[in-house]
Coordinates of C-alpha atoms and ligand atoms in Angstrom, one line a residue:
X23 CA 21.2 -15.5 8.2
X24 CA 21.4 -19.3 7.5
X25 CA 20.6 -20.3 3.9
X26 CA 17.0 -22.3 3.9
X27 CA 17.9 -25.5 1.5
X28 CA 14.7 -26.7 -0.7
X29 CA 13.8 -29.4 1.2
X30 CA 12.9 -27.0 4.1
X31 CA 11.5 -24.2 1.9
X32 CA 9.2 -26.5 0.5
X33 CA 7.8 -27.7 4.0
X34 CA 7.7 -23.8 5.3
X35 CA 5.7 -23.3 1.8
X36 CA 3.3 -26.6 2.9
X37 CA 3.2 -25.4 6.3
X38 CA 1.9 -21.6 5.7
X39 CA -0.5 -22.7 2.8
X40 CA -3.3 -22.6 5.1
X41 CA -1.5 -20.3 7.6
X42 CA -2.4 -16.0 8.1
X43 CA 0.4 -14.1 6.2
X44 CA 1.8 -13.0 9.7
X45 CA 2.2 -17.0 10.6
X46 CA 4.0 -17.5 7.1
X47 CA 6.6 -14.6 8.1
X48 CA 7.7 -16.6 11.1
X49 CA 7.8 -19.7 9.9
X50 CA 10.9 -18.1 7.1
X51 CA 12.1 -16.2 10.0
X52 CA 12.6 -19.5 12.4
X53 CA 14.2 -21.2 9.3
X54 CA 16.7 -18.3 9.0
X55 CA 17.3 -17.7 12.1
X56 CA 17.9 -20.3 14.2
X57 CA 19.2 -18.9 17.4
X58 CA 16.2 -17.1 18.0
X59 CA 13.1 -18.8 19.9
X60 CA 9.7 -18.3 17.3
X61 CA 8.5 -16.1 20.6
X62 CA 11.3 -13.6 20.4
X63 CA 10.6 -13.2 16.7
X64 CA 7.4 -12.9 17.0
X65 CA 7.8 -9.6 19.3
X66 CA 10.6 -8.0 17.0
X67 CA 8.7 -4.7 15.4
X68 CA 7.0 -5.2 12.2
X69 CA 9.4 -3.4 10.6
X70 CA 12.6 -5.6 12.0
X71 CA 10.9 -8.3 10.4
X72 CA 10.3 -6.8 7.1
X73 CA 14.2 -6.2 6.9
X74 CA 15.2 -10.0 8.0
X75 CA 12.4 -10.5 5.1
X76 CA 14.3 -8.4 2.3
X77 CA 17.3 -9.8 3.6
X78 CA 16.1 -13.1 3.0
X79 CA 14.6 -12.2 -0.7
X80 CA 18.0 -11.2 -1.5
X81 CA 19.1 -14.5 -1.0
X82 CA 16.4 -16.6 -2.6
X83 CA 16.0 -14.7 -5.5
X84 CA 18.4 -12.5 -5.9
X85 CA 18.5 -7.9 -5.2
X86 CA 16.3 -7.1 -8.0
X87 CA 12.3 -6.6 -7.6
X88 CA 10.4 -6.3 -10.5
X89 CA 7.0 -5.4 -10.5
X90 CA 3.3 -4.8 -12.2
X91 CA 1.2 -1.8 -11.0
X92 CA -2.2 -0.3 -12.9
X93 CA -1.9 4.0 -13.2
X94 CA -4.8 5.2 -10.8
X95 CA -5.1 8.2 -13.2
X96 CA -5.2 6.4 -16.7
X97 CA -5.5 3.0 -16.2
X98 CA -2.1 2.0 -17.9
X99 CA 0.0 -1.1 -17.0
X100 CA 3.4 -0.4 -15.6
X101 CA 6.0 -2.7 -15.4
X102 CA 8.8 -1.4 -13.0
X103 CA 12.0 -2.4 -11.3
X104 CA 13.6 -1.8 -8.4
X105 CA 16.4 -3.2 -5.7
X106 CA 16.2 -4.3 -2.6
X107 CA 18.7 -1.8 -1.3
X108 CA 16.3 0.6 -2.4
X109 CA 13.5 -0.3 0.1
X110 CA 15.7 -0.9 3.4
X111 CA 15.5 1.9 5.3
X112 CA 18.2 3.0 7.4
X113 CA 18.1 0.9 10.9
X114 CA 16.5 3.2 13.6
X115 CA 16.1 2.2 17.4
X116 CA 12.2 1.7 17.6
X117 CA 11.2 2.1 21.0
X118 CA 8.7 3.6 23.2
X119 CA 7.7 7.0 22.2
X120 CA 5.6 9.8 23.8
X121 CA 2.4 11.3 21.6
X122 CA 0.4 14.4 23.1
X123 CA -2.8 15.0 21.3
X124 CA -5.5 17.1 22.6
X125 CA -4.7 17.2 26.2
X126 CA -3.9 13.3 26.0
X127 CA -0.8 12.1 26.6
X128 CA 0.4 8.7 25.1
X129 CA 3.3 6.2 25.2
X130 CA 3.3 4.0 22.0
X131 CA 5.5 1.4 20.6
X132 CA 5.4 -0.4 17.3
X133 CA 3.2 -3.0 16.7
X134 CA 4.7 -6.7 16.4
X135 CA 3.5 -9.7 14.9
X136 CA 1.9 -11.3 18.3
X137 CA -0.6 -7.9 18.0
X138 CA -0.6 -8.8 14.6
X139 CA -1.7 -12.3 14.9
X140 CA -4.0 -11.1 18.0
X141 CA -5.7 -8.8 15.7
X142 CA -6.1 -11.3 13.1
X143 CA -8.4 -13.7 15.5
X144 CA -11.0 -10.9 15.2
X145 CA -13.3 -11.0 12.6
X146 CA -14.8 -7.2 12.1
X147 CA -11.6 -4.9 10.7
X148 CA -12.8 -2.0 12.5
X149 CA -12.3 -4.1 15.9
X150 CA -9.4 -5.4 14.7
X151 CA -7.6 -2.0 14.0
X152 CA -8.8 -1.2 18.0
X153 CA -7.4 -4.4 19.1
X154 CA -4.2 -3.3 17.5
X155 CA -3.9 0.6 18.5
X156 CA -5.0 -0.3 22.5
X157 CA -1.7 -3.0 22.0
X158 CA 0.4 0.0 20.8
X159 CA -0.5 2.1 23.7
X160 CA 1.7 1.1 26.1
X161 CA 0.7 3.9 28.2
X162 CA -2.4 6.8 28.0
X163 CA -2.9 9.6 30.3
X164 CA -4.8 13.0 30.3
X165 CA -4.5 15.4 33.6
X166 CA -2.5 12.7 34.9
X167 CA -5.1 10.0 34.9
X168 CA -4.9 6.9 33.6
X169 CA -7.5 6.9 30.3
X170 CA -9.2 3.4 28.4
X171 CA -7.9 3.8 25.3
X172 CA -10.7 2.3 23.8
X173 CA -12.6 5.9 24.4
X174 CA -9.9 8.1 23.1
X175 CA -11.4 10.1 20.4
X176 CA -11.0 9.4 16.6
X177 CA -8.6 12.5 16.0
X178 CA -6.5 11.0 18.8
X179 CA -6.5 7.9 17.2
X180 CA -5.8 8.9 14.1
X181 CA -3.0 10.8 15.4
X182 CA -1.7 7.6 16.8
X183 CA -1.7 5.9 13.8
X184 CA 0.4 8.9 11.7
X185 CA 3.3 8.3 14.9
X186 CA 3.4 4.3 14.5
X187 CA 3.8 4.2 10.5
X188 CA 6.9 7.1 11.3
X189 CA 8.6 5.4 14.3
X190 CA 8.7 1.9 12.0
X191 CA 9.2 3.1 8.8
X192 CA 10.7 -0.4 7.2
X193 CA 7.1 -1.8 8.1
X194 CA 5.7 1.1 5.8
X195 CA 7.5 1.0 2.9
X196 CA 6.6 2.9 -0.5
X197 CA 7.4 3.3 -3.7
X198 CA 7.5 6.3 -6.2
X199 CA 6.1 5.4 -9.7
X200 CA 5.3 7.4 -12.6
X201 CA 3.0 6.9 -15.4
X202 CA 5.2 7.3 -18.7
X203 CA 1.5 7.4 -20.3
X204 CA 0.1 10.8 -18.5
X205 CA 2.7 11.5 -16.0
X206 CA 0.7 10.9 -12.9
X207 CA 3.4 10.2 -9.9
X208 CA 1.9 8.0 -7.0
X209 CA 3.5 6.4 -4.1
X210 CA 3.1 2.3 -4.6
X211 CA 2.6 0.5 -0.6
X212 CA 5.3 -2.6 -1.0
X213 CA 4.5 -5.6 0.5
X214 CA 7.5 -7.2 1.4
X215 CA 6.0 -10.3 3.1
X216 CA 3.0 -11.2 0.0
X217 CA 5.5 -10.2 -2.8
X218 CA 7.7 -13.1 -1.2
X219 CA 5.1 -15.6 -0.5
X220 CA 4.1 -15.3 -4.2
X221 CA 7.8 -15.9 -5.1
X222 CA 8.2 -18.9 -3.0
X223 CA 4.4 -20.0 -4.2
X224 CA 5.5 -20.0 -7.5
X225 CA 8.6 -21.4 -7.2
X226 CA 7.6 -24.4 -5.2
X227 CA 5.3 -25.3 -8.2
X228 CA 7.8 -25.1 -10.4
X229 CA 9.8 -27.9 -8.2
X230 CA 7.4 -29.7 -7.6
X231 CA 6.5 -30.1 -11.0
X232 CA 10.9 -30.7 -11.4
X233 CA 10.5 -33.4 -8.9
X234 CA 7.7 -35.0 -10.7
X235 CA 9.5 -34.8 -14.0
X236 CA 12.4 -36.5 -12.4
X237 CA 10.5 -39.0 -10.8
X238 CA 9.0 -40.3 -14.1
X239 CA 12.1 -40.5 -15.9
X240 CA 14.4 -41.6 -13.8
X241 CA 12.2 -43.1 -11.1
X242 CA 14.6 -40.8 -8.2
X243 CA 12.6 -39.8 -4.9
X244 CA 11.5 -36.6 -4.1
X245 CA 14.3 -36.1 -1.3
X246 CA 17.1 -37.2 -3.9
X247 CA 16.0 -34.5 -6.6
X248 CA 15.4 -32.0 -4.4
X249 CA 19.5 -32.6 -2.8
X250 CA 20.5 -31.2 -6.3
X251 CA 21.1 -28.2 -7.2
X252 CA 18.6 -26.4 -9.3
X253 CA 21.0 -26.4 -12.4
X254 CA 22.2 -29.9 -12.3
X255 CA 18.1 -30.6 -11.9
X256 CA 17.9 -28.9 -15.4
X257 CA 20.6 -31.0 -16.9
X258 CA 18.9 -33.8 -16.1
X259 CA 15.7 -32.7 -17.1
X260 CA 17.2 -31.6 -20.2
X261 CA 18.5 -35.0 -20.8
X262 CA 15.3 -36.7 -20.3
X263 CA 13.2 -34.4 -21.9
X264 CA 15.2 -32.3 -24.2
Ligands
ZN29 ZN1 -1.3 7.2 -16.3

């Protein structure tokens, strides 16, 4: 994975501002990985992504992820901790798989971010979730007979939804918290892609605001403060500012 420098995290960050989160994920996955064409990435499972994701999190900001969640029982802020090592799931071959549910038989793979993206284009969520299942379904069947999978039944469906969160598990990634308050235990979904876009939001403020600091003391361009490293940017800041 190629390190992204801040001159080109800034532009992914100015890029994917006004981008769907799905778009921001492959603009950071084209930065770090070059040798791939955007399309390729874009049809990696969900859950490949997510790990190049963590991977790159790793790198940015370092292996630990601390977090802010509110108890569901008692309503008591939590601040927690955890690694990324933690969250990777063990790398498991995510191909097509074969459902049968009430006399239908199915052949699903994991959704990507082109269904992702498709799905995205539709405004009403309950067509959306369709668009995104009848992707997934490579294949459906019952007696032998081809079926439209947009007239399976709802258990069916719901069935098929259980067998893609288990055959991509990295894309479905929780975490066990417990309140120290009452005790409650609840599994927390984690984001990978919006916890790092919040990161890199955040942190692009922050350098712009550097940059701007820079500028008015020492009249430097943005390209010439950003070629420093973030510590010698502080000495200098310190310097100017104290
Ligand atoms: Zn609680």
């Amino acid at each position: 994975m190629h390190p992204i420098p801040a001159q080109t995290l800034l532009a992914i960050w100015e890029q994917g501002w006004s981008q769907p989160p799905v778009w921001r994920a492959l603009l950071l996955l084209t930065a770090v990985l070059p040798d791939y064409a955007t399309e390729e990435l874009a049809a990696l499972p969900v859950g490949r992504r997510d790990r190049h994701l963590l991977v790159l999190r790793q790198q940015l900001f370092g292996p630990a992820l601390p977090g802010v969640a509110t108890c569901p029982a008692c309503g008591e802020a939590l601040e927690f901790s955890f690694q990324v090592a933690d969250v990777l799931v063990d790398e498991t071959e995510t191909a097509v798989t074969e459902l049968t549910s009430r006399g239908y038989t199915l052949q699903l793979r994991p959704p990507n971010s082109q269904d992702l993206l498709a799905a995205a284009q539709l405004s009403d969520p309950d067509e959306a979730e369709q668009q995104l299942l009848a992707r997934c379904i490579v294949e459906a069947t019952r007696q032998g007979k081809a079926v439209n999978v947009k007239r399976l039944p709802a258990t069916v469906r719901q069935a098929v939804e259980v067998r893609l969160a288990e055959i991509d598990p990295q894309a479905n990634v929780t975490i066990n918290l417990n309140c120290p308050a009452c005790r409650h235990e609840w599994p927390l979904l984690f984001d990978i892609l919006n916890y790092l876009w919040q990161e890199i939001d955040a942190w692009a403020w922050r350098t712009l605001y550097e940059v701007h600091q820079l500028a008015a003391a020492y009249g430097w361009r943005e390209a010439d403060s950003l070629a420093l490293s973030p510590w010698r940017r502080r000495q200098y800041l310190e310097m100017a500012y104290g």
